Backbone as ProteinMPNN parsed JSONL, in Angstrom:
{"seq_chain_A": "XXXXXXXXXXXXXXXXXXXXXXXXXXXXXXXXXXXXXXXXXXXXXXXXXXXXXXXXXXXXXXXXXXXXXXXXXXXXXXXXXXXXXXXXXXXXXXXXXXXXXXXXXXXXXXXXXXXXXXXXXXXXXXXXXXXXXXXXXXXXXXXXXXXXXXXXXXXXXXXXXXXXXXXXXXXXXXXXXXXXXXXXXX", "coords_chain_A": {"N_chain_A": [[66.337, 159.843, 73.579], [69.481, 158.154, 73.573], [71.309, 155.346, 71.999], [72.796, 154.339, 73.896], [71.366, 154.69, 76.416], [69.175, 153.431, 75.166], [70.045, 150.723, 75.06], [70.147, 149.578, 77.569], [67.775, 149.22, 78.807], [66.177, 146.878, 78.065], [67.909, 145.196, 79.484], [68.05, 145.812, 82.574], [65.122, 145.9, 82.888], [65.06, 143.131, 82.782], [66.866, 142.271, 85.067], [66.03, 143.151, 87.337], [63.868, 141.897, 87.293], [64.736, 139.123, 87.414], [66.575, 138.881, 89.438], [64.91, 139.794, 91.357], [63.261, 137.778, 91.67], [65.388, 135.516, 92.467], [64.825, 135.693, 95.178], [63.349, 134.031, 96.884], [64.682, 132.089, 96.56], [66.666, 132.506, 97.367], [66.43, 133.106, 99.841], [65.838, 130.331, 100.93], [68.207, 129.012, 100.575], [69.533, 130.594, 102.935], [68.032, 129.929, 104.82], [68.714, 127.347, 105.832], [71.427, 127.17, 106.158], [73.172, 127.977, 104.167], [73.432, 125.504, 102.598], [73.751, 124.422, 100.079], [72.792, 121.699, 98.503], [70.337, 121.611, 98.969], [69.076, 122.864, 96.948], [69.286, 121.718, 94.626], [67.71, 121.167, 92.295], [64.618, 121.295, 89.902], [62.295, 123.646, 89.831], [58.876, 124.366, 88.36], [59.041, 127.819, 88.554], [61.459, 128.294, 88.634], [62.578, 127.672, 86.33], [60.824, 128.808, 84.157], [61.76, 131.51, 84.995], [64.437, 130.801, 83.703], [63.775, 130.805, 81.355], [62.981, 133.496, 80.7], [65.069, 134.631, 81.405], [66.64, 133.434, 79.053], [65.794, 134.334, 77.169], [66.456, 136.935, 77.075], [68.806, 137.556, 76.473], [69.182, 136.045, 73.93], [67.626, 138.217, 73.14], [68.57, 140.786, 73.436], [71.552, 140.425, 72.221], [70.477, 139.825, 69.312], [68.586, 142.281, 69.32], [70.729, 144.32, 69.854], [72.002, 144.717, 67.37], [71.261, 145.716, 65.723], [69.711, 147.641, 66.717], [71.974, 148.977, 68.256], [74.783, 148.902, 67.889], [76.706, 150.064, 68.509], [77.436, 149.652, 71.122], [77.506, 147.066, 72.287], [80.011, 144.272, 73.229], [82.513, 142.499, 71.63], [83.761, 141.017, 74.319], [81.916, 141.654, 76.649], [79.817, 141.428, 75.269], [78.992, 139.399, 72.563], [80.267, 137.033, 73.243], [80.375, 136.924, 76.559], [77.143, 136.841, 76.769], [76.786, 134.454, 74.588], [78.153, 132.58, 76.283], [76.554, 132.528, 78.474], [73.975, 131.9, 77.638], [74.917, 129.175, 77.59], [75.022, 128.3, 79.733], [72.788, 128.666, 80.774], [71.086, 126.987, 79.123], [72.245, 124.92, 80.504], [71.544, 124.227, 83.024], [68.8, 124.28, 82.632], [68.497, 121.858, 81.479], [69.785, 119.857, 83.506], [68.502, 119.501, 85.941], [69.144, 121.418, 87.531], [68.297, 124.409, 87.711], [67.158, 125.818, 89.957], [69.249, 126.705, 91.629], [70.999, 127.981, 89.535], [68.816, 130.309, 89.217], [68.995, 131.469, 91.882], [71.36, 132.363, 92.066], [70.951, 134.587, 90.739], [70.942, 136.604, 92.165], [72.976, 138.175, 91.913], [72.382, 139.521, 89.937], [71.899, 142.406, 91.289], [73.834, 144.78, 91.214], [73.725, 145.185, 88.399], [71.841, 146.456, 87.61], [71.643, 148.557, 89.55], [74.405, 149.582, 87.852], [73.064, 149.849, 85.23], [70.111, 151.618, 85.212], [71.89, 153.84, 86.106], [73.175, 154.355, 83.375], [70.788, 154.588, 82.189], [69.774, 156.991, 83.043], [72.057, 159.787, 83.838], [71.772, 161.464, 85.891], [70.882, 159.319, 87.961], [73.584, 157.899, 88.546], [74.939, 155.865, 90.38], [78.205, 155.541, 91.508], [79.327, 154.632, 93.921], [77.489, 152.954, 95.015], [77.6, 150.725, 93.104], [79.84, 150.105, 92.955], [79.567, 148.997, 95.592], [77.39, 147.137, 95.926], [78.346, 145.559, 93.825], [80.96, 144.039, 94.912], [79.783, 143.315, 97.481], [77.979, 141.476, 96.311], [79.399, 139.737, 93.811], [81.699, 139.595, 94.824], [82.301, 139.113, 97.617], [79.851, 136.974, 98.653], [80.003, 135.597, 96.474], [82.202, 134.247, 97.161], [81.794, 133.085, 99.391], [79.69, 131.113, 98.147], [81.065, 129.496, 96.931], [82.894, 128.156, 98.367], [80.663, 126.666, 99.735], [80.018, 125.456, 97.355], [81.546, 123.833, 96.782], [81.788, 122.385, 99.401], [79.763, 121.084, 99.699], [78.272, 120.235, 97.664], [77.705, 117.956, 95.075], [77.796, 118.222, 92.299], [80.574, 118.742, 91.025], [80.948, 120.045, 88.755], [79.348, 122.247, 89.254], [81.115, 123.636, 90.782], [83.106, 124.314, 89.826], [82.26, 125.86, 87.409], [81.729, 128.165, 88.943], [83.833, 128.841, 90.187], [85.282, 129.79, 87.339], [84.253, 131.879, 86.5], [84.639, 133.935, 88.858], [87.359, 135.279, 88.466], [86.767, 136.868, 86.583], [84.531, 138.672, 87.805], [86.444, 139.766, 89.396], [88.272, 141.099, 87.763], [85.861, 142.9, 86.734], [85.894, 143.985, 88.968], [87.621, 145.664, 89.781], [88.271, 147.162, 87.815], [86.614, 148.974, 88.154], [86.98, 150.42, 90.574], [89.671, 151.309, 89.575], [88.699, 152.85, 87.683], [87.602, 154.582, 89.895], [89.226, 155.705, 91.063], [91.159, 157.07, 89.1], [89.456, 159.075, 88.859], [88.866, 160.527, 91.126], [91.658, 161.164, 91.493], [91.686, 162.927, 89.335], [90.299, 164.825, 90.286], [91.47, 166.055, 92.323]], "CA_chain_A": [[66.927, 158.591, 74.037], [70.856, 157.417, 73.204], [71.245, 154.47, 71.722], [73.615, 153.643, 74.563], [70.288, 154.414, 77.09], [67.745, 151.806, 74.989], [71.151, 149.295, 75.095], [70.409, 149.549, 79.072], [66.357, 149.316, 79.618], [66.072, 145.576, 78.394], [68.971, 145.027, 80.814], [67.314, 146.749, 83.527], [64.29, 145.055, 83.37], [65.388, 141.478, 83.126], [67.932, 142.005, 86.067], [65.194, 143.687, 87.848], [62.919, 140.578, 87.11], [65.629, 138.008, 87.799], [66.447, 139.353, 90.99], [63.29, 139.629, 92.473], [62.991, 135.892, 91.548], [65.925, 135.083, 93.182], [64.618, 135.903, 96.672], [62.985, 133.033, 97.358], [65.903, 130.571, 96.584], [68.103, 133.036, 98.443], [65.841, 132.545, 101.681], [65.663, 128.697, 101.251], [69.508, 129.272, 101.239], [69.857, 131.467, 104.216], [67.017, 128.738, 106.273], [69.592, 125.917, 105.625], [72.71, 127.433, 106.616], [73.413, 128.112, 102.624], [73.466, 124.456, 101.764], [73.622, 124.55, 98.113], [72.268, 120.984, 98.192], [68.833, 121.911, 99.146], [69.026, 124.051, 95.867], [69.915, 120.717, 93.33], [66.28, 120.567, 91.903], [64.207, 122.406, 89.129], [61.131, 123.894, 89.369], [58.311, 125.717, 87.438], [59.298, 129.008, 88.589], [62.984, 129.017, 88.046], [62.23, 127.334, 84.719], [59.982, 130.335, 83.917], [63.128, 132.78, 84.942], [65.592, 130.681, 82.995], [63.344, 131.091, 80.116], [62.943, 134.933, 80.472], [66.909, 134.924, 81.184], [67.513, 133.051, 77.969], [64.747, 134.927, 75.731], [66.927, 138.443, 77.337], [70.278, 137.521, 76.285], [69.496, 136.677, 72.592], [67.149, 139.334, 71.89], [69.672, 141.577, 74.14], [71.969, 140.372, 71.006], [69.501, 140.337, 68.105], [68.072, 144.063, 68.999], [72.122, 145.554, 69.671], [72.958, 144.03, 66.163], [69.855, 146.79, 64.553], [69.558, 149.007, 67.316], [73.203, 149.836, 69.349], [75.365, 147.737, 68.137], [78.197, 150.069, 69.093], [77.47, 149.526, 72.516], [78.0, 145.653, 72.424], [81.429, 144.442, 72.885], [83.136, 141.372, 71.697], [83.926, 140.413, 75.546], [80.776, 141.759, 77.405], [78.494, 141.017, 74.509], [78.831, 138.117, 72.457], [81.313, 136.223, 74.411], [79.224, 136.918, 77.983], [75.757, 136.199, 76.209], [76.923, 132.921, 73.947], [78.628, 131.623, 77.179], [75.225, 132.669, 79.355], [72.534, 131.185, 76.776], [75.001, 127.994, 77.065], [74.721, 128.137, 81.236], [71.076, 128.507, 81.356], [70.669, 125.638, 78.713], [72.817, 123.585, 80.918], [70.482, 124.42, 84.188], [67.295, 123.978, 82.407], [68.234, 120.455, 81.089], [70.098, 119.142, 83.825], [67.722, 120.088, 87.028], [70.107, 122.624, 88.432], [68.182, 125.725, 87.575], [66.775, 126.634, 90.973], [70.961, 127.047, 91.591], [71.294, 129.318, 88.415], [68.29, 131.554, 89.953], [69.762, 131.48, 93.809], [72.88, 133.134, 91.669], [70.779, 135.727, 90.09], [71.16, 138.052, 93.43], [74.263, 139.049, 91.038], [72.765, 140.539, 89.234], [71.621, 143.64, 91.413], [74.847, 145.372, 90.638], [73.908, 145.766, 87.06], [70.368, 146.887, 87.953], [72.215, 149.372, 89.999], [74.546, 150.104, 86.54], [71.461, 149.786, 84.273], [69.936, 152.593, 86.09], [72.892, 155.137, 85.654], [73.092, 154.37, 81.808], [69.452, 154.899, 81.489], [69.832, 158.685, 83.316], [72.827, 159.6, 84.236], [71.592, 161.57, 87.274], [70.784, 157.939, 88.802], [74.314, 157.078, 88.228], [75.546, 155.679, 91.894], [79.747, 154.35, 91.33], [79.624, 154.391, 95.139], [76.875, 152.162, 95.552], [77.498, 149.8, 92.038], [80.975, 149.223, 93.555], [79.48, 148.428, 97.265], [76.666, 145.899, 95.801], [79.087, 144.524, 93.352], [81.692, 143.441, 95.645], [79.421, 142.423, 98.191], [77.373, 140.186, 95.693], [79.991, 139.097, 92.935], [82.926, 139.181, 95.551], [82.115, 138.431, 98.529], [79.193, 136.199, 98.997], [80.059, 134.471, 95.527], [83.289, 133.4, 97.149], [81.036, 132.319, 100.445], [79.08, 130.083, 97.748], [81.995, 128.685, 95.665], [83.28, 127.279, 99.203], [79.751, 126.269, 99.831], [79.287, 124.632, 96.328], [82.891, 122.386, 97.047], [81.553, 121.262, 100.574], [78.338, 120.313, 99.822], [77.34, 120.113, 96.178], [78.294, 116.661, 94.4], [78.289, 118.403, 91.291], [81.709, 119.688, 90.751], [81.158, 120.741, 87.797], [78.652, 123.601, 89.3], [81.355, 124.71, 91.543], [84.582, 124.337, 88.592], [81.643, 126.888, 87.1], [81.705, 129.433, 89.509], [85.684, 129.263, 89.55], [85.68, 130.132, 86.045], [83.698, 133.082, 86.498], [85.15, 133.989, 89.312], [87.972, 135.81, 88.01], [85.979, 138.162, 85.307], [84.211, 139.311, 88.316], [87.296, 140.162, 89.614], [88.485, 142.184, 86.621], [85.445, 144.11, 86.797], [85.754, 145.222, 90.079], [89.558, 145.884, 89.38], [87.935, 148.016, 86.462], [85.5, 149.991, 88.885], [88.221, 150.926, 91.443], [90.652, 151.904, 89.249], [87.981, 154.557, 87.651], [87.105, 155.95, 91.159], [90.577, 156.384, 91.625], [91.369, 158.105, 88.453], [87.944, 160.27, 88.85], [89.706, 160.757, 92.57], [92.974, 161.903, 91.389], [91.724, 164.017, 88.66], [89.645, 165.836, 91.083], [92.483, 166.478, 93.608]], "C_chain_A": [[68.12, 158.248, 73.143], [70.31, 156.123, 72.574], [71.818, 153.748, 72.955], [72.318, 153.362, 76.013], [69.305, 153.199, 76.666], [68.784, 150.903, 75.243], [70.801, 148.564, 76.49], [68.261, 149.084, 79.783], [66.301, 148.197, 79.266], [66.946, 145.065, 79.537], [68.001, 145.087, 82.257], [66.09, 146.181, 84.054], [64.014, 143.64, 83.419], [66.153, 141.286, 84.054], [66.896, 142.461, 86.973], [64.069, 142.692, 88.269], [63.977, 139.658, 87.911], [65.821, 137.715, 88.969], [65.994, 139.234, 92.034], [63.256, 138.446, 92.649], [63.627, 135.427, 92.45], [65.839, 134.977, 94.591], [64.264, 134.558, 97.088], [63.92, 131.767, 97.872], [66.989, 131.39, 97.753], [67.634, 132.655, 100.079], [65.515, 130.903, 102.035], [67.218, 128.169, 101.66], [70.07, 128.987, 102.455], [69.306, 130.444, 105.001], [68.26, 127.879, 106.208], [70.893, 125.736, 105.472], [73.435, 127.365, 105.195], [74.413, 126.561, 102.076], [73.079, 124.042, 100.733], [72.747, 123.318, 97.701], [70.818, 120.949, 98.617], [68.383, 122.679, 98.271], [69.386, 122.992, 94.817], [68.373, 120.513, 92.732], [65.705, 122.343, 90.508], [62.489, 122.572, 89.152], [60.5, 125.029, 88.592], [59.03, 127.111, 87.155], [60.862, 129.32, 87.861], [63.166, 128.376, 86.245], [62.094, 128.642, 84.156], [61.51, 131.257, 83.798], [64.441, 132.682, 83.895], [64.934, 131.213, 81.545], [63.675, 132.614, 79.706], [64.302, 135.25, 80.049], [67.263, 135.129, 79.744], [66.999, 134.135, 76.977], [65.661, 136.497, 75.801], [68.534, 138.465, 76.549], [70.107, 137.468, 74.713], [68.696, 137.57, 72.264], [68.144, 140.825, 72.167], [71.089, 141.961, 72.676], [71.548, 140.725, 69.657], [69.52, 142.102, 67.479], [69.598, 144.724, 68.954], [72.508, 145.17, 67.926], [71.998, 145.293, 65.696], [69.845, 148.278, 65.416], [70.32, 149.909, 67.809], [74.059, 148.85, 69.372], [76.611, 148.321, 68.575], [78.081, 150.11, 70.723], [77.602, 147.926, 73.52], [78.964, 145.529, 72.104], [81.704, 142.998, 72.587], [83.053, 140.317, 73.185], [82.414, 140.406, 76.771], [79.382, 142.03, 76.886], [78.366, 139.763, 73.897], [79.705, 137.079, 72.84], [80.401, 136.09, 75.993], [78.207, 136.03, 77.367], [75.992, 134.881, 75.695], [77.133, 131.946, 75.539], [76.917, 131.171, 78.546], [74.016, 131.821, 78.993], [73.198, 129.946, 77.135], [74.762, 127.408, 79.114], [73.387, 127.91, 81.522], [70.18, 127.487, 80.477], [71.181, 124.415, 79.362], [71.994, 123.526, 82.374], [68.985, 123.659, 83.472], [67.131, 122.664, 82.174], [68.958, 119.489, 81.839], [69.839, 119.057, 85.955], [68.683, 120.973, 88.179], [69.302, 124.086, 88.32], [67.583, 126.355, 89.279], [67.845, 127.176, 91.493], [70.722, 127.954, 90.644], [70.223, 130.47, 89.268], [68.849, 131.853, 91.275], [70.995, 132.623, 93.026], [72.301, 134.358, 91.213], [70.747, 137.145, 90.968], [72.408, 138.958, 92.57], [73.631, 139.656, 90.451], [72.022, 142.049, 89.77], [72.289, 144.567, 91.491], [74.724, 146.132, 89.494], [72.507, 146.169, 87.039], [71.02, 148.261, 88.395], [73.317, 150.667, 88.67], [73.638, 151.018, 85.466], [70.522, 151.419, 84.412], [70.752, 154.136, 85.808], [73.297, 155.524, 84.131], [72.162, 154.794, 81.41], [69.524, 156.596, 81.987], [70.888, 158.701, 84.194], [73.111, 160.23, 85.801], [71.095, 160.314, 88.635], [72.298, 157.224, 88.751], [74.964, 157.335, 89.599], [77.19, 154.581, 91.931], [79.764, 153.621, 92.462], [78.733, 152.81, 95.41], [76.528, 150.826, 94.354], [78.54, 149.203, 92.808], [80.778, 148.6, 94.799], [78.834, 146.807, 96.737], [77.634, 144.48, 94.74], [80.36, 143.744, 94.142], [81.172, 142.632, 97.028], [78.639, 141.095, 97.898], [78.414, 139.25, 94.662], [81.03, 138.507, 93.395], [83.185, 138.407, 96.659], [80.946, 136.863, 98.897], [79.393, 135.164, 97.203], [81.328, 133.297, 95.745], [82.536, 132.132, 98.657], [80.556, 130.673, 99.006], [79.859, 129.111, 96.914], [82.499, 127.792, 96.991], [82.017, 125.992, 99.662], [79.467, 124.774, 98.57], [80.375, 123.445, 96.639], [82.413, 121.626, 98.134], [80.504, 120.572, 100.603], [77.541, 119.475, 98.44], [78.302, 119.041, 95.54], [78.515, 116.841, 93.213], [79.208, 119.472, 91.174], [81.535, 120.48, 89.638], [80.662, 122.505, 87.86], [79.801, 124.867, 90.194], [82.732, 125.296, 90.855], [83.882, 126.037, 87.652], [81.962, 128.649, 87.657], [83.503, 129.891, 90.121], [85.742, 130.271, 88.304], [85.245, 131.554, 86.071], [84.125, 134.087, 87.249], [85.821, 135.211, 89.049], [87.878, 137.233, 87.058], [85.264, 138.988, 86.512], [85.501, 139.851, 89.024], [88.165, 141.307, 88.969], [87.581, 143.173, 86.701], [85.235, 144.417, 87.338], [86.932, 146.17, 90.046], [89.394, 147.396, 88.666], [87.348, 149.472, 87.628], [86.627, 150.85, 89.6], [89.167, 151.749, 91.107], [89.588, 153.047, 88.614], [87.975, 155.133, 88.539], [88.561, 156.298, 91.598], [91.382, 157.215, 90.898], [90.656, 159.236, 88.439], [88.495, 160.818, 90.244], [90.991, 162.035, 92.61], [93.106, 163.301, 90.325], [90.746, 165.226, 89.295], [90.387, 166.429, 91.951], [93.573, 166.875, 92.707]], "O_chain_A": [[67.859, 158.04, 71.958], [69.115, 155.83, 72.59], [71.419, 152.6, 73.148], [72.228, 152.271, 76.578], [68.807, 152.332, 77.384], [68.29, 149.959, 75.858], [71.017, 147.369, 76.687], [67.826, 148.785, 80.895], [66.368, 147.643, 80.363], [66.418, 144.502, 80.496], [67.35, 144.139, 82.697], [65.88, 145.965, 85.247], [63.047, 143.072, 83.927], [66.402, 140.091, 84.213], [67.035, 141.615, 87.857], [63.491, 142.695, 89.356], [63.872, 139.596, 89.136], [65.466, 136.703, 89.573], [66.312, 138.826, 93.151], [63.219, 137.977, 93.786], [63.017, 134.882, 93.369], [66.632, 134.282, 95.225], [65.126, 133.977, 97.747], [63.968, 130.981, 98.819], [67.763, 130.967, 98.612], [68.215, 132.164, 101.047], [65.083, 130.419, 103.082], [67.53, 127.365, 102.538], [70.67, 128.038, 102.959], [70.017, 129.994, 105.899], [68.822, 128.162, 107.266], [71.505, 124.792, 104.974], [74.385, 126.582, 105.153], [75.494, 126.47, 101.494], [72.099, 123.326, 100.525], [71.978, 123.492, 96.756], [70.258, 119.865, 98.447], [67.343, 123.289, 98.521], [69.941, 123.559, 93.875], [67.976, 119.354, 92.849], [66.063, 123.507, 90.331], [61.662, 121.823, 88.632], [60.994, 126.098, 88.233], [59.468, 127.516, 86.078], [61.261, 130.119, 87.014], [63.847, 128.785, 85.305], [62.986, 129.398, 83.773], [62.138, 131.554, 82.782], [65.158, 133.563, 83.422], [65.557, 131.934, 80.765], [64.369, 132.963, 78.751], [64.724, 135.793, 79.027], [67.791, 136.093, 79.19], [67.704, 134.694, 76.137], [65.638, 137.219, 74.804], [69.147, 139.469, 76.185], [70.59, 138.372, 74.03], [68.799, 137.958, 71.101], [68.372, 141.697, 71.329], [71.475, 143.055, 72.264], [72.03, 141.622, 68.965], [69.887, 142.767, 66.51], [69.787, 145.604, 68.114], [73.586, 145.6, 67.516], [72.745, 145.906, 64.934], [69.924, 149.449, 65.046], [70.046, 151.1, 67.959], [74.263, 148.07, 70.302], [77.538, 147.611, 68.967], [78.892, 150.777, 71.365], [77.72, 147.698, 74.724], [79.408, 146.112, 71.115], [81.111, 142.198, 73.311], [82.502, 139.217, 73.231], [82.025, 139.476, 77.476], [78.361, 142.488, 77.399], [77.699, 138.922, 74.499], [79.368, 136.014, 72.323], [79.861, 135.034, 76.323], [78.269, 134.8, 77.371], [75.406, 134.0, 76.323], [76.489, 130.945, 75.853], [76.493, 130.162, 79.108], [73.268, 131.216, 79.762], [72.322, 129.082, 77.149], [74.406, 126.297, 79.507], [72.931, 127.12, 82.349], [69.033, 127.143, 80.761], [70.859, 123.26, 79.085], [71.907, 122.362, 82.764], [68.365, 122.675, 83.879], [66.073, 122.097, 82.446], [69.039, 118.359, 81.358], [70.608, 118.731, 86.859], [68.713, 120.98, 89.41], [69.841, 124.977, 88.977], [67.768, 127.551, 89.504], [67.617, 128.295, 91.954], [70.09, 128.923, 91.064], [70.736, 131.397, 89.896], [69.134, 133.048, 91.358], [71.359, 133.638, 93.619], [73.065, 135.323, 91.236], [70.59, 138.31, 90.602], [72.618, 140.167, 92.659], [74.175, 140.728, 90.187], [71.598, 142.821, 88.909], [71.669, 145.565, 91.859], [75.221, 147.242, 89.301], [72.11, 146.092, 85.877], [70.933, 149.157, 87.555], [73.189, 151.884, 88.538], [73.561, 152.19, 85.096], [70.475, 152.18, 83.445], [70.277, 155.202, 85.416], [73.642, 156.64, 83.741], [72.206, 155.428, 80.356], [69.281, 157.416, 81.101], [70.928, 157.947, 85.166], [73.979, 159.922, 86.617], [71.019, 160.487, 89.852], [72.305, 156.003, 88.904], [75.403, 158.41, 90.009], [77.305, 153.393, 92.236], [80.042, 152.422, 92.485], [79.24, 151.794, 95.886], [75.564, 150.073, 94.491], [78.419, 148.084, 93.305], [81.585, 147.762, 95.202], [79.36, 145.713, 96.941], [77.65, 143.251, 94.799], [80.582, 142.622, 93.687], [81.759, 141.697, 97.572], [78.532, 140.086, 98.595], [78.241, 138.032, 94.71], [81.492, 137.444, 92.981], [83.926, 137.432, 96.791], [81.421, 135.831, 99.37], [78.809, 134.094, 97.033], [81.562, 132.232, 95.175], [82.706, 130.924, 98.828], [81.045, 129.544, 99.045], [79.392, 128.132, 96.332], [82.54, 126.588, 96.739], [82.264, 124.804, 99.866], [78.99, 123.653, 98.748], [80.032, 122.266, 96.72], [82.485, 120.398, 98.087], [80.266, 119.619, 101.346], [76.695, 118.591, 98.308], [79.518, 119.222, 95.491], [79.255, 116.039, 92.644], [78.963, 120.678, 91.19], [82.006, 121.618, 89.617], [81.044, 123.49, 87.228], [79.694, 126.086, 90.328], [83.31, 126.341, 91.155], [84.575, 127.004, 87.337], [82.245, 129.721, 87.121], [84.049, 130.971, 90.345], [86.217, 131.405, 88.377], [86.016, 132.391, 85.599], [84.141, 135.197, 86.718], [85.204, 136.252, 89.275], [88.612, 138.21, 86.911], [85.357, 140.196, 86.291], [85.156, 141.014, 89.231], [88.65, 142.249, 89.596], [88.015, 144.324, 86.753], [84.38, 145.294, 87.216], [86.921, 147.369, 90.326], [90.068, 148.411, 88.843], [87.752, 150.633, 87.698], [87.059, 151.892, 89.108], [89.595, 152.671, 91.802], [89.681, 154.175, 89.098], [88.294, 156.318, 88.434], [88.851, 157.143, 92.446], [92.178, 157.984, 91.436], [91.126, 160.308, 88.057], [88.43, 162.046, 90.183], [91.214, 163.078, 93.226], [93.923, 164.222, 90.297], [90.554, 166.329, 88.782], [89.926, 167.467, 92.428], [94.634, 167.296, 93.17]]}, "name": "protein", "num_of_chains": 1, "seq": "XXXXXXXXXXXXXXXXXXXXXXXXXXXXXXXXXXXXXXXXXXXXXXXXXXXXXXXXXXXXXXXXXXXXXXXXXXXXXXXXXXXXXXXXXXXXXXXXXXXXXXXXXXXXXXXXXXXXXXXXXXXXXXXXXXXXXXXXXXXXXXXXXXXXXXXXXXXXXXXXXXXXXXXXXXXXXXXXXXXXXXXXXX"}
């Protein structure tokens, strides 16, 4: 086992967890013509998930600092994670988290990643770049219109602006590999 493989199995199985979770909120969603405001409330469960979330991100930090730390980056380690621990403390204490889980469908992209890091014969570009653009790109821009027409708290949908953009970069990122991996094959 790499160091860069253990960097990827906590990953893996908290996006894996998260995920799953998210079904529920995603089908309370989908019933209600994805009116975000039928999603402004917190219960047990997504409590529970935010917890797991939060407990994944700093030990995610903690363990890369001892175990792989060259595989944590400034931007998509402690920059992501600080900003993440400060999202899922702002859900948990201000009854928005069943919203933060409804969002965690994102992360079956990096489940999909996660996966190809851990063996690299599981590694699918084709089908990281399909789920990530249809979850980070597409249906996150469905819910950012969603969160403006319906949801009274701007602030949740000024949120998913901000973010927005980074998912954008790393599809930008993906694309332009399969197109250098493309060109150096031809």
């Amino acid at each position: 086992t790499t160091e860069k493989q253990l960097a990827w199995v906590l990953t893996f199985t908290t996006c894996v967890v998260v995920t799953t979770g998210s079904i529920p909120y995603v089908v309370t969603a989908l019933r209600n013509n994805l009116d975000v405001s039928k999603l402004v409330y917190t219960d047990t469960f997504s409590l529970l998930l935010l917890g797991l979330f939060l407990a994944y991100l700093v030990w995610d930090l903690a363990l890369g600092l001892v175990y792989y730390r060259s595989t944590i980056t400034i931007l998509t380690g402690y920059i992501h994670h600080t900003l993440y621990i400060g999202l899922v403390l702002f859900a948990a204490t201000h009854g928005v988290s069943a919203i933060f889980v409804l969002l965690c469908y994102n992360e079956l992209p990096t489940i999909i990643l996660a996966l190809g890091h851990i063996r690299k014969e599981w590694r699918s570009d084709w089908m990281f770049a399909t789920t990530f653009f249809a979850t980070r790109i597409a249906l996150h821009l469905v819910f950012m219109v969603k969160f403006f027409k319906y949801s009274e708290l701007r602030f949740l949908w000024k949120l998913m602006m901000l973010v927005f953009p980074m998912h954008l970069y790393w599809f930008y990122g993906a694309v332009r590999q399969q197109v250098r991996k493309y060109v150096a094959k031809n």
